Amino acid sequence: MKKLRRTMLFMPGNNPGMLQNAAILGADSIILDLEDAVSITEKDSARVLVREAIKNVDYSSVEVVVRINPLDTEFGHLDLDVIARTKPDSIMVPKADENEIREAHEILNKIEEEEGFKKGSIKIIPLIETAFGLETVYNVINASKRVVAILLGGEDLTSDLGIKRTKDGEEIFYARNRVATVCRAFKIDSIDTPFTDTNDFEGLEKDTLKAKGLGLTGKSAINPRQIDSIHSVFAPTKEEVNHALRVLKAMEQAEREGKGVFSLDGKMIDAPIINRATTTVELAKLLNLI
């Protein structure tokens, strides 16, 4: 069964209360953050807190992702070594490029062998937030079979580009489109950048609809209050589900009658429409809508 990643909620790794409650907030995935949310003076204590949380808190209802510090910093390798031994679902590598993903892959191979974990069981989610990472995203994904999704970091990307980050997001149109397209080619998830105004729910809905319209499959969040709005956008509507069911029923009837082509409501139904209907029904089943 496909893993749902409609929402990935960032949680600061230096907040014990939030780490304890992270699994009950409704997100599909939680990102326990050792990087941006943690000051330099708290890096070591946050690493210990996250390690102990994964060991002792019941996170079985959500995917557990840990964002480590970049591997070219003094904290990155220690983060990866300590956290990987607790066997989180995934490691998020910030400012990812092809070389860093290869390096993380090899380190995880070594740790899994040492700990007796199944090879390849710890996945990697690269965080694309530089111009170089964006332009080489194909190579980033291709660098490891552990890669299951890409998360786009709009704030750092626009900073790297030297441009202003805006609410309407026109400046990251290309980045969203590129990430969505390459991820679709690899059949992995593409997760959109967070919407940073946690009080603007209308803006959040518009931004999420824009991301979905470009082919992104989920969106990261920085506040639990954003989860329901994002989920509502990425859920198929009742009308979409009903139409998809009718398409598949008509296809089954056409197959019984030996017809190679068929129509529904006066419109020819071809393979792309059937594939879309199948995807819609599978998602509806995952969400218990049918």
mmCIF file of N, CA and C in Angstrom, residues 122-256:
data_model
loop_
_atom_site.group_PDB
_atom_site.id
_atom_site.type_symbol
_atom_site.label_atom_id
_atom_site.label_comp_id
_atom_site.label_asym_id
_atom_site.label_seq_id
_atom_site.Cartn_x
_atom_site.Cartn_y
_atom_site.Cartn_z
ATOM 1 N N ILE A 122 16.255 2.223 6.013
ATOM 2 C CA ILE A 122 16.171 3.653 6.337
ATOM 3 C C ILE A 122 16.203 4.439 5.028
ATOM 4 N N LYS A 123 15.154 5.186 4.768
ATOM 5 C CA LYS A 123 15.024 5.915 3.511
ATOM 6 C C LYS A 123 15.666 7.293 3.613
ATOM 7 N N ILE A 124 15.779 7.955 2.476
ATOM 8 C CA ILE A 124 16.349 9.301 2.412
ATOM 9 C C ILE A 124 15.357 10.233 1.716
ATOM 10 N N ILE A 125 15.166 11.418 2.295
ATOM 11 C CA ILE A 125 14.364 12.470 1.662
ATOM 12 C C ILE A 125 15.266 13.692 1.495
ATOM 13 N N PRO A 126 15.771 13.932 0.299
ATOM 14 C CA PRO A 126 16.603 15.117 0.064
ATOM 15 C C PRO A 126 15.753 16.391 0.137
ATOM 16 N N LEU A 127 16.339 17.421 0.713
ATOM 17 C CA LEU A 127 15.710 18.736 0.765
ATOM 18 C C LEU A 127 16.390 19.618 -0.272
ATOM 19 N N ILE A 128 15.635 19.992 -1.284
ATOM 20 C CA ILE A 128 16.175 20.791 -2.381
ATOM 21 C C ILE A 128 15.953 22.258 -2.059
ATOM 22 N N GLU A 129 17.049 22.971 -1.787
ATOM 23 C CA GLU A 129 16.923 24.376 -1.383
ATOM 24 C C GLU A 129 18.077 25.244 -1.884
ATOM 25 N N THR A 130 18.746 24.764 -2.937
ATOM 26 C CA THR A 130 19.769 25.568 -3.606
ATOM 27 C C THR A 130 19.540 25.479 -5.111
ATOM 28 N N ALA A 131 20.058 26.467 -5.822
ATOM 29 C CA ALA A 131 19.937 26.456 -7.284
ATOM 30 C C ALA A 131 20.626 25.230 -7.868
ATOM 31 N N PHE A 132 21.777 24.876 -7.321
ATOM 32 C CA PHE A 132 22.499 23.708 -7.825
ATOM 33 C C PHE A 132 21.704 22.426 -7.574
ATOM 34 N N GLY A 133 21.152 22.292 -6.382
ATOM 35 C CA GLY A 133 20.349 21.112 -6.075
ATOM 36 C C GLY A 133 19.138 21.005 -6.981
ATOM 37 N N LEU A 134 18.511 22.142 -7.259
ATOM 38 C CA LEU A 134 17.335 22.144 -8.127
ATOM 39 C C LEU A 134 17.690 21.715 -9.544
ATOM 40 N N GLU A 135 18.762 22.266 -10.081
ATOM 41 C CA GLU A 135 19.136 21.955 -11.464
ATOM 42 C C GLU A 135 19.689 20.542 -11.618
ATOM 43 N N THR A 136 20.106 19.916 -10.521
ATOM 44 C CA THR A 136 20.630 18.549 -10.588
ATOM 45 C C THR A 136 19.737 17.567 -9.834
ATOM 46 N N VAL A 137 18.452 17.917 -9.674
ATOM 47 C CA VAL A 137 17.552 17.081 -8.866
ATOM 48 C C VAL A 137 17.427 15.665 -9.426
ATOM 49 N N TYR A 138 17.515 15.514 -10.731
ATOM 50 C CA TYR A 138 17.495 14.173 -11.333
ATOM 51 C C TYR A 138 18.644 13.332 -10.770
ATOM 52 N N ASN A 139 19.840 13.909 -10.738
ATOM 53 C CA ASN A 139 21.002 13.192 -10.219
ATOM 54 C C ASN A 139 20.890 12.933 -8.720
ATOM 55 N N VAL A 140 20.280 13.873 -8.007
ATOM 56 C CA VAL A 140 20.083 13.711 -6.565
ATOM 57 C C VAL A 140 19.233 12.470 -6.287
ATOM 58 N N ILE A 141 18.140 12.337 -7.015
ATOM 59 C CA ILE A 141 17.256 11.181 -6.821
ATOM 60 C C ILE A 141 17.952 9.903 -7.261
ATOM 61 N N ASN A 142 18.658 9.981 -8.364
ATOM 62 C CA ASN A 142 19.310 8.806 -8.944
ATOM 63 C C ASN A 142 20.511 8.328 -8.127
ATOM 64 N N ALA A 143 20.956 9.151 -7.158
ATOM 65 C CA ALA A 143 22.153 8.830 -6.391
ATOM 66 C C ALA A 143 21.927 7.710 -5.381
ATOM 67 N N SER A 144 20.665 7.439 -5.031
ATOM 68 C CA SER A 144 20.394 6.386 -4.050
ATOM 69 C C SER A 144 18.989 5.833 -4.224
ATOM 70 N N LYS A 145 18.881 4.510 -4.159
ATOM 71 C CA LYS A 145 17.575 3.869 -4.210
ATOM 72 C C LYS A 145 16.786 4.079 -2.923
ATOM 73 N N ARG A 146 17.429 4.658 -1.918
ATOM 74 C CA ARG A 146 16.737 4.970 -0.668
ATOM 75 C C ARG A 146 15.817 6.181 -0.799
ATOM 76 N N VAL A 147 16.016 6.992 -1.821
ATOM 77 C CA VAL A 147 15.256 8.237 -1.953
ATOM 78 C C VAL A 147 13.796 7.926 -2.269
ATOM 79 N N VAL A 148 12.892 8.374 -1.391
ATOM 80 C CA VAL A 148 11.460 8.094 -1.558
ATOM 81 C C VAL A 148 10.638 9.355 -1.821
ATOM 82 N N ALA A 149 11.251 10.511 -1.644
ATOM 83 C CA ALA A 149 10.536 11.770 -1.853
ATOM 84 C C ALA A 149 11.559 12.898 -1.916
ATOM 85 N N ILE A 150 11.113 14.019 -2.468
ATOM 86 C CA ILE A 150 11.890 15.251 -2.459
ATOM 87 C C ILE A 150 11.047 16.319 -1.775
ATOM 88 N N LEU A 151 11.672 17.099 -0.898
ATOM 89 C CA LEU A 151 10.987 18.245 -0.304
ATOM 90 C C LEU A 151 11.644 19.515 -0.818
ATOM 91 N N LEU A 152 10.825 20.428 -1.315
ATOM 92 C CA LEU A 152 11.313 21.702 -1.840
ATOM 93 C C LEU A 152 11.347 22.735 -0.723
ATOM 94 N N GLY A 153 12.495 23.365 -0.531
ATOM 95 C CA GLY A 153 12.631 24.416 0.477
ATOM 96 C C GLY A 153 12.651 25.786 -0.171
ATOM 97 N N GLY A 154 11.506 26.429 -0.206
ATOM 98 C CA GLY A 154 11.387 27.690 -0.929
ATOM 99 C C GLY A 154 12.133 28.853 -0.305
ATOM 100 N N GLU A 155 12.214 28.901 1.027
ATOM 101 C CA GLU A 155 12.864 30.031 1.686
ATOM 102 C C GLU A 155 14.358 30.067 1.371
ATOM 103 N N ASP A 156 15.028 28.940 1.580
ATOM 104 C CA ASP A 156 16.470 28.901 1.309
ATOM 105 C C ASP A 156 16.768 29.011 -0.175
ATOM 106 N N LEU A 157 15.896 28.446 -1.001
ATOM 107 C CA LEU A 157 16.125 28.524 -2.450
ATOM 108 C C LEU A 157 16.079 29.961 -2.935
ATOM 109 N N THR A 158 15.060 30.710 -2.521
ATOM 110 C CA THR A 158 14.971 32.106 -2.960
ATOM 111 C C THR A 158 16.122 32.935 -2.394
ATOM 112 N N SER A 159 16.566 32.583 -1.185
ATOM 113 C CA SER A 159 17.737 33.265 -0.623
ATOM 114 C C SER A 159 18.968 32.989 -1.483
ATOM 115 N N ASP A 160 19.124 31.728 -1.908
ATOM 116 C CA ASP A 160 20.255 31.362 -2.757
ATOM 117 C C ASP A 160 20.175 32.071 -4.104
ATOM 118 N N LEU A 161 18.965 32.272 -4.590
ATOM 119 C CA LEU A 161 18.779 32.951 -5.869
ATOM 120 C C LEU A 161 18.877 34.466 -5.748
ATOM 121 N N GLY A 162 18.860 34.968 -4.507
ATOM 122 C CA GLY A 162 18.939 36.407 -4.304
ATOM 123 C C GLY A 162 17.662 37.139 -4.652
ATOM 124 N N ILE A 163 16.517 36.460 -4.493
ATOM 125 C CA ILE A 163 15.231 37.071 -4.823
ATOM 126 C C ILE A 163 14.304 37.034 -3.607
ATOM 127 N N LYS A 164 13.239 37.810 -3.676
ATOM 128 C CA LYS A 164 12.309 37.932 -2.565
ATOM 129 C C LYS A 164 11.307 36.785 -2.565
ATOM 130 N N ARG A 165 11.052 36.240 -1.408
ATOM 131 C CA ARG A 165 10.026 35.204 -1.239
ATOM 132 C C ARG A 165 8.692 35.886 -0.986
ATOM 133 N N THR A 166 7.680 35.557 -1.773
ATOM 134 C CA THR A 166 6.375 36.211 -1.665
ATOM 135 C C THR A 166 5.279 35.196 -1.358
ATOM 136 N N LYS A 167 4.134 35.716 -0.932
ATOM 137 C CA LYS A 167 3.013 34.830 -0.610
ATOM 138 C C LYS A 167 2.433 34.155 -1.847
ATOM 139 N N ASP A 168 2.415 34.859 -2.974
ATOM 140 C CA ASP A 168 1.801 34.257 -4.163
ATOM 141 C C ASP A 168 2.705 33.200 -4.802
ATOM 142 N N GLY A 169 3.987 33.210 -4.477
ATOM 143 C CA GLY A 169 4.869 32.124 -4.878
ATOM 144 C C GLY A 169 5.236 32.058 -6.339
ATOM 145 N N GLU A 170 5.019 33.128 -7.094
ATOM 146 C CA GLU A 170 5.362 33.084 -8.521
ATOM 147 C C GLU A 170 6.855 32.856 -8.740
ATOM 148 N N GLU A 171 7.667 33.299 -7.794
ATOM 149 C CA GLU A 171 9.118 33.180 -7.945
ATOM 150 C C GLU A 171 9.614 31.739 -7.830
ATOM 151 N N ILE A 172 8.769 30.832 -7.303
ATOM 152 C CA ILE A 172 9.187 29.419 -7.216
ATOM 153 C C ILE A 172 8.358 28.531 -8.153
ATOM 154 N N PHE A 173 7.679 29.155 -9.109
ATOM 155 C CA PHE A 173 6.884 28.378 -10.072
ATOM 156 C C PHE A 173 7.750 27.340 -10.784
ATOM 157 N N TYR A 174 8.890 27.778 -11.295
ATOM 158 C CA TYR A 174 9.773 26.854 -12.022
ATOM 159 C C TYR A 174 10.263 25.741 -11.107
ATOM 160 N N ALA A 175 10.651 26.106 -9.895
ATOM 161 C CA ALA A 175 11.178 25.104 -8.963
ATOM 162 C C ALA A 175 10.127 24.055 -8.634
ATOM 163 N N ARG A 176 8.909 24.488 -8.368
ATOM 164 C CA ARG A 176 7.827 23.552 -8.070
ATOM 165 C C ARG A 176 7.582 22.626 -9.267
ATOM 166 N N ASN A 177 7.525 23.227 -10.440
ATOM 167 C CA ASN A 177 7.250 22.451 -11.644
ATOM 168 C C ASN A 177 8.346 21.438 -11.919
ATOM 169 N N ARG A 178 9.595 21.842 -11.747
ATOM 170 C CA ARG A 178 10.729 20.941 -12.018
ATOM 171 C C ARG A 178 10.741 19.779 -11.021
ATOM 172 N N VAL A 179 10.587 20.090 -9.741
ATOM 173 C CA VAL A 179 10.592 19.033 -8.727
ATOM 174 C C VAL A 179 9.441 18.064 -8.966
ATOM 175 N N ALA A 180 8.253 18.600 -9.230
ATOM 176 C CA ALA A 180 7.090 17.737 -9.456
ATOM 177 C C ALA A 180 7.302 16.819 -10.660
ATOM 178 N N THR A 181 7.848 17.362 -11.738
ATOM 179 C CA THR A 181 8.016 16.588 -12.969
ATOM 180 C C THR A 181 9.060 15.490 -12.806
ATOM 181 N N VAL A 182 10.211 15.838 -12.218
ATOM 182 C CA VAL A 182 11.272 14.841 -12.059
ATOM 183 C C VAL A 182 10.839 13.755 -11.074
ATOM 184 N N CYS A 183 10.183 14.144 -9.995
ATOM 185 C CA CYS A 183 9.701 13.139 -9.034
ATOM 186 C C CYS A 183 8.678 12.210 -9.666
ATOM 187 N N ARG A 184 7.813 12.763 -10.496
ATOM 188 C CA ARG A 184 6.822 11.920 -11.187
ATOM 189 C C ARG A 184 7.530 10.921 -12.094
ATOM 190 N N ALA A 185 8.593 11.358 -12.733
ATOM 191 C CA ALA A 185 9.339 10.456 -13.620
ATOM 192 C C ALA A 185 9.934 9.284 -12.841
ATOM 193 N N PHE A 186 10.348 9.538 -11.599
ATOM 194 C CA PHE A 186 10.913 8.488 -10.750
ATOM 195 C C PHE A 186 9.848 7.766 -9.914
ATOM 196 N N LYS A 187 8.599 8.224 -10.011
ATOM 197 C CA LYS A 187 7.485 7.648 -9.239
ATOM 198 C C LYS A 187 7.730 7.744 -7.728
ATOM 199 N N ILE A 188 8.206 8.917 -7.310
ATOM 200 C CA ILE A 188 8.358 9.191 -5.884
ATOM 201 C C ILE A 188 7.557 10.451 -5.544
ATOM 202 N N ASP A 189 7.394 10.719 -4.254
ATOM 203 C CA ASP A 189 6.598 11.865 -3.815
ATOM 204 C C ASP A 189 7.366 13.168 -3.957
ATOM 205 N N SER A 190 6.614 14.228 -4.216
ATOM 206 C CA SER A 190 7.180 15.582 -4.283
ATOM 207 C C SER A 190 6.425 16.443 -3.273
ATOM 208 N N ILE A 191 7.141 16.971 -2.291
ATOM 209 C CA ILE A 191 6.516 17.687 -1.187
ATOM 210 C C ILE A 191 6.835 19.176 -1.298
ATOM 211 N N ASP A 192 5.801 19.987 -1.218
ATOM 212 C CA ASP A 192 5.950 21.430 -1.397
ATOM 213 C C ASP A 192 6.513 22.102 -0.147
ATOM 214 N N THR A 193 7.070 23.273 -0.362
ATOM 215 C CA THR A 193 7.599 24.107 0.711
ATOM 216 C C THR A 193 6.492 24.553 1.664
ATOM 217 N N PRO A 194 6.806 24.844 2.930
ATOM 218 C CA PRO A 194 5.762 25.302 3.852
ATOM 219 C C PRO A 194 5.216 26.668 3.473
ATOM 220 N N PHE A 195 3.977 26.922 3.903
ATOM 221 C CA PHE A 195 3.381 28.259 3.833
ATOM 222 C C PHE A 195 3.598 28.875 5.205
ATOM 223 N N THR A 196 4.358 29.960 5.271
ATOM 224 C CA THR A 196 4.901 30.390 6.564
ATOM 225 C C THR A 196 3.966 31.270 7.389
ATOM 226 N N ASP A 197 2.886 31.783 6.816
ATOM 227 C CA ASP A 197 1.925 32.577 7.599
ATOM 228 C C ASP A 197 0.912 31.620 8.216
ATOM 229 N N THR A 198 1.103 31.303 9.471
ATOM 230 C CA THR A 198 0.277 30.274 10.121
ATOM 231 C C THR A 198 -1.119 30.771 10.486
ATOM 232 N N ASN A 199 -1.397 32.047 10.272
ATOM 233 C CA ASN A 199 -2.735 32.579 10.557
ATOM 234 C C ASN A 199 -3.569 32.813 9.302
ATOM 235 N N ASP A 200 -2.964 32.659 8.136
ATOM 236 C CA ASP A 200 -3.658 32.924 6.867
ATOM 237 C C ASP A 200 -4.093 31.596 6.237
ATOM 238 N N PHE A 201 -5.274 31.135 6.609
ATOM 239 C CA PHE A 201 -5.740 29.843 6.113
ATOM 240 C C PHE A 201 -6.245 29.931 4.675
ATOM 241 N N GLU A 202 -6.773 31.077 4.281
ATOM 242 C CA GLU A 202 -7.172 31.263 2.884
ATOM 243 C C GLU A 202 -5.936 31.234 1.987
ATOM 244 N N GLY A 203 -4.887 31.921 2.422
ATOM 245 C CA GLY A 203 -3.638 31.900 1.658
ATOM 246 C C GLY A 203 -3.035 30.517 1.595
ATOM 247 N N LEU A 204 -3.119 29.772 2.692
ATOM 248 C CA LEU A 204 -2.608 28.394 2.726
ATOM 249 C C LEU A 204 -3.347 27.523 1.717
ATOM 250 N N GLU A 205 -4.669 27.651 1.680
ATOM 251 C CA GLU A 205 -5.448 26.843 0.733
ATOM 252 C C GLU A 205 -5.079 27.171 -0.708
ATOM 253 N N LYS A 206 -4.961 28.458 -1.025
ATOM 254 C CA LYS A 206 -4.587 28.865 -2.383
ATOM 255 C C LYS A 206 -3.202 28.344 -2.755
ATOM 256 N N ASP A 207 -2.275 28.450 -1.808
ATOM 257 C CA ASP A 207 -0.905 28.011 -2.075
ATOM 258 C C ASP A 207 -0.848 26.500 -2.269
ATOM 259 N N THR A 208 -1.625 25.764 -1.486
ATOM 260 C CA THR A 208 -1.653 24.305 -1.605
ATOM 261 C C THR A 208 -2.303 23.879 -2.917
ATOM 262 N N LEU A 209 -3.379 24.578 -3.299
ATOM 263 C CA LEU A 209 -4.026 24.288 -4.580
ATOM 264 C C LEU A 209 -3.072 24.540 -5.748
ATOM 265 N N LYS A 210 -2.274 25.590 -5.633
ATOM 266 C CA LYS A 210 -1.298 25.899 -6.689
ATOM 267 C C LYS A 210 -0.260 24.786 -6.796
ATOM 268 N N ALA A 211 0.214 24.313 -5.637
ATOM 269 C CA ALA A 211 1.197 23.229 -5.634
ATOM 270 C C ALA A 211 0.612 21.951 -6.218
ATOM 271 N N LYS A 212 -0.603 21.619 -5.807
ATOM 272 C CA LYS A 212 -1.256 20.417 -6.328
ATOM 273 C C LYS A 212 -1.467 20.522 -7.833
ATOM 274 N N GLY A 213 -1.838 21.719 -8.290
ATOM 275 C CA GLY A 213 -2.075 21.930 -9.714
ATOM 276 C C GLY A 213 -0.829 21.773 -10.558
ATOM 277 N N LEU A 214 0.332 21.923 -9.951
ATOM 278 C CA LEU A 214 1.595 21.747 -10.664
ATOM 279 C C LEU A 214 2.118 20.321 -10.579
ATOM 280 N N GLY A 215 1.397 19.468 -9.832
ATOM 281 C CA GLY A 215 1.784 18.059 -9.777
ATOM 282 C C GLY A 215 2.463 17.619 -8.502
ATOM 283 N N LEU A 216 2.676 18.545 -7.551
ATOM 284 C CA LEU A 216 3.253 18.152 -6.273
ATOM 285 C C LEU A 216 2.252 17.293 -5.504
ATOM 286 N N THR A 217 2.747 16.334 -4.751
ATOM 287 C CA THR A 217 1.866 15.331 -4.141
ATOM 288 C C THR A 217 1.582 15.570 -2.665
ATOM 289 N N GLY A 218 2.250 16.553 -2.059
ATOM 290 C CA GLY A 218 2.018 16.852 -0.658
ATOM 291 C C GLY A 218 2.627 18.197 -0.311
ATOM 292 N N LYS A 219 2.450 18.600 0.953
ATOM 293 C CA LYS A 219 2.979 19.897 1.381
ATOM 294 C C LYS A 219 3.480 19.793 2.810
ATOM 295 N N SER A 220 4.613 20.421 3.072
ATOM 296 C CA SER A 220 5.118 20.463 4.436
ATOM 297 C C SER A 220 4.395 21.556 5.213
ATOM 298 N N ALA A 221 4.397 21.407 6.537
ATOM 299 C CA ALA A 221 3.711 22.350 7.413
ATOM 300 C C ALA A 221 4.616 22.699 8.580
ATOM 301 N N ILE A 222 4.395 23.888 9.146
ATOM 302 C CA ILE A 222 5.189 24.306 10.302
ATOM 303 C C ILE A 222 4.320 24.497 11.534
ATOM 304 N N ASN A 223 3.015 24.261 11.385
ATOM 305 C CA ASN A 223 2.101 24.392 12.515
ATOM 306 C C ASN A 223 0.997 23.351 12.371
ATOM 307 N N PRO A 224 0.629 22.661 13.452
ATOM 308 C CA PRO A 224 -0.424 21.630 13.353
ATOM 309 C C PRO A 224 -1.747 22.161 12.832
ATOM 310 N N ARG A 225 -2.001 23.464 13.010
ATOM 311 C CA ARG A 225 -3.268 24.037 12.540
ATOM 312 C C ARG A 225 -3.367 24.042 11.017
ATOM 313 N N GLN A 226 -2.251 23.844 10.340
ATOM 314 C CA GLN A 226 -2.258 23.847 8.876
ATOM 315 C C GLN A 226 -2.644 22.480 8.283
ATOM 316 N N ILE A 227 -2.651 21.456 9.098
ATOM 317 C CA ILE A 227 -2.790 20.087 8.589
ATOM 318 C C ILE A 227 -4.128 19.852 7.904
ATOM 319 N N ASP A 228 -5.222 20.215 8.560
ATOM 320 C CA ASP A 228 -6.549 19.938 7.991
ATOM 321 C C ASP A 228 -6.748 20.630 6.648
ATOM 322 N N SER A 229 -6.274 21.867 6.532
ATOM 323 C CA SER A 229 -6.429 22.603 5.271
ATOM 324 C C SER A 229 -5.685 21.909 4.138
ATOM 325 N N ILE A 230 -4.476 21.446 4.427
ATOM 326 C CA ILE A 230 -3.684 20.762 3.395
ATOM 327 C C ILE A 230 -4.334 19.440 3.019
ATOM 328 N N HIS A 231 -4.778 18.690 4.010
ATOM 329 C CA HIS A 231 -5.425 17.407 3.730
ATOM 330 C C HIS A 231 -6.667 17.577 2.869
ATOM 331 N N SER A 232 -7.435 18.626 3.130
ATOM 332 C CA SER A 232 -8.672 18.834 2.362
ATOM 333 C C SER A 232 -8.373 19.090 0.893
ATOM 334 N N VAL A 233 -7.259 19.757 0.600
ATOM 335 C CA VAL A 233 -6.887 20.034 -0.788
ATOM 336 C C VAL A 233 -6.429 18.762 -1.495
ATOM 337 N N PHE A 234 -5.657 17.939 -0.794
ATOM 338 C CA PHE A 234 -5.100 16.748 -1.442
ATOM 339 C C PHE A 234 -6.058 15.548 -1.422
ATOM 340 N N ALA A 235 -7.233 15.707 -0.818
ATOM 341 C CA ALA A 235 -8.238 14.641 -0.880
ATOM 342 C C ALA A 235 -9.106 14.831 -2.118
ATOM 343 N N PRO A 236 -9.439 13.760 -2.845
ATOM 344 C CA PRO A 236 -10.355 13.897 -3.985
ATOM 345 C C PRO A 236 -11.745 14.293 -3.509
ATOM 346 N N THR A 237 -12.438 15.095 -4.298
ATOM 347 C CA THR A 237 -13.797 15.485 -3.946
ATOM 348 C C THR A 237 -14.757 14.318 -4.179
ATOM 349 N N LYS A 238 -15.944 14.431 -3.626
ATOM 350 C CA LYS A 238 -16.957 13.389 -3.803
ATOM 351 C C LYS A 238 -17.269 13.202 -5.283
ATOM 352 N N GLU A 239 -17.341 14.330 -6.009
ATOM 353 C CA GLU A 239 -17.636 14.276 -7.441
ATOM 354 C C GLU A 239 -16.515 13.562 -8.202
ATOM 355 N N GLU A 240 -15.276 13.838 -7.844
ATOM 356 C CA GLU A 240 -14.138 13.191 -8.503
ATOM 357 C C GLU A 240 -14.132 11.689 -8.251
ATOM 358 N N VAL A 241 -14.448 11.293 -7.029
ATOM 359 C CA VAL A 241 -14.486 9.871 -6.692
ATOM 360 C C VAL A 241 -15.598 9.172 -7.462
ATOM 361 N N ASN A 242 -16.778 9.781 -7.470
ATOM 362 C CA ASN A 242 -17.915 9.167 -8.171
ATOM 363 C C ASN A 242 -17.634 9.023 -9.666
ATOM 364 N N HIS A 243 -17.030 10.057 -10.258
ATOM 365 C CA HIS A 243 -16.710 9.981 -11.693
ATOM 366 C C HIS A 243 -15.675 8.892 -11.953
ATOM 367 N N ALA A 244 -14.669 8.797 -11.085
ATOM 368 C CA ALA A 244 -13.639 7.771 -11.247
ATOM 369 C C ALA A 244 -14.245 6.371 -11.164
ATOM 370 N N LEU A 245 -15.154 6.169 -10.242
ATOM 371 C CA LEU A 245 -15.812 4.868 -10.108
ATOM 372 C C LEU A 245 -16.631 4.534 -11.349
ATOM 373 N N ARG A 246 -17.287 5.537 -11.919
ATOM 374 C CA ARG A 246 -18.078 5.319 -13.132
ATOM 375 C C ARG A 246 -17.179 4.970 -14.313
ATOM 376 N N VAL A 247 -16.006 5.633 -14.395
ATOM 377 C CA VAL A 247 -15.056 5.332 -15.469
ATOM 378 C C VAL A 247 -14.601 3.883 -15.378
ATOM 379 N N LEU A 248 -14.240 3.432 -14.188
ATOM 380 C CA LEU A 248 -13.737 2.066 -14.014
ATOM 381 C C LEU A 248 -14.848 1.042 -14.250
ATOM 382 N N LYS A 249 -16.068 1.378 -13.860
ATOM 383 C CA LYS A 249 -17.189 0.471 -14.112
ATOM 384 C C LYS A 249 -17.458 0.352 -15.613
ATOM 385 N N ALA A 250 -17.403 1.485 -16.311
ATOM 386 C CA ALA A 250 -17.603 1.477 -17.763
ATOM 387 C C ALA A 250 -16.485 0.714 -18.458
ATOM 388 N N MET A 251 -15.267 0.816 -17.945
ATOM 389 C CA MET A 251 -14.141 0.074 -18.515
ATOM 390 C C MET A 251 -14.363 -1.429 -18.362
ATOM 391 N N GLU A 252 -14.808 -1.850 -17.186
ATOM 392 C CA GLU A 252 -15.061 -3.276 -16.946
ATOM 393 C C GLU A 252 -16.153 -3.794 -17.884
ATOM 394 N N GLN A 253 -17.189 -2.984 -18.096
ATOM 395 C CA GLN A 253 -18.267 -3.380 -18.998
ATOM 396 C C GLN A 253 -17.756 -3.508 -20.427
ATOM 397 N N ALA A 254 -16.913 -2.546 -20.844
ATOM 398 C CA ALA A 254 -16.356 -2.585 -22.199
ATOM 399 C C ALA A 254 -15.484 -3.822 -22.387
ATOM 400 N N GLU A 255 -14.732 -4.188 -21.375
ATOM 401 C CA GLU A 255 -13.881 -5.378 -21.456
ATOM 402 C C GLU A 255 -14.717 -6.639 -21.588
ATOM 403 N N ARG A 256 -15.826 -6.711 -20.849
ATOM 404 C CA ARG A 256 -16.710 -7.879 -20.946
ATOM 405 C C ARG A 256 -17.318 -8.004 -22.339
#
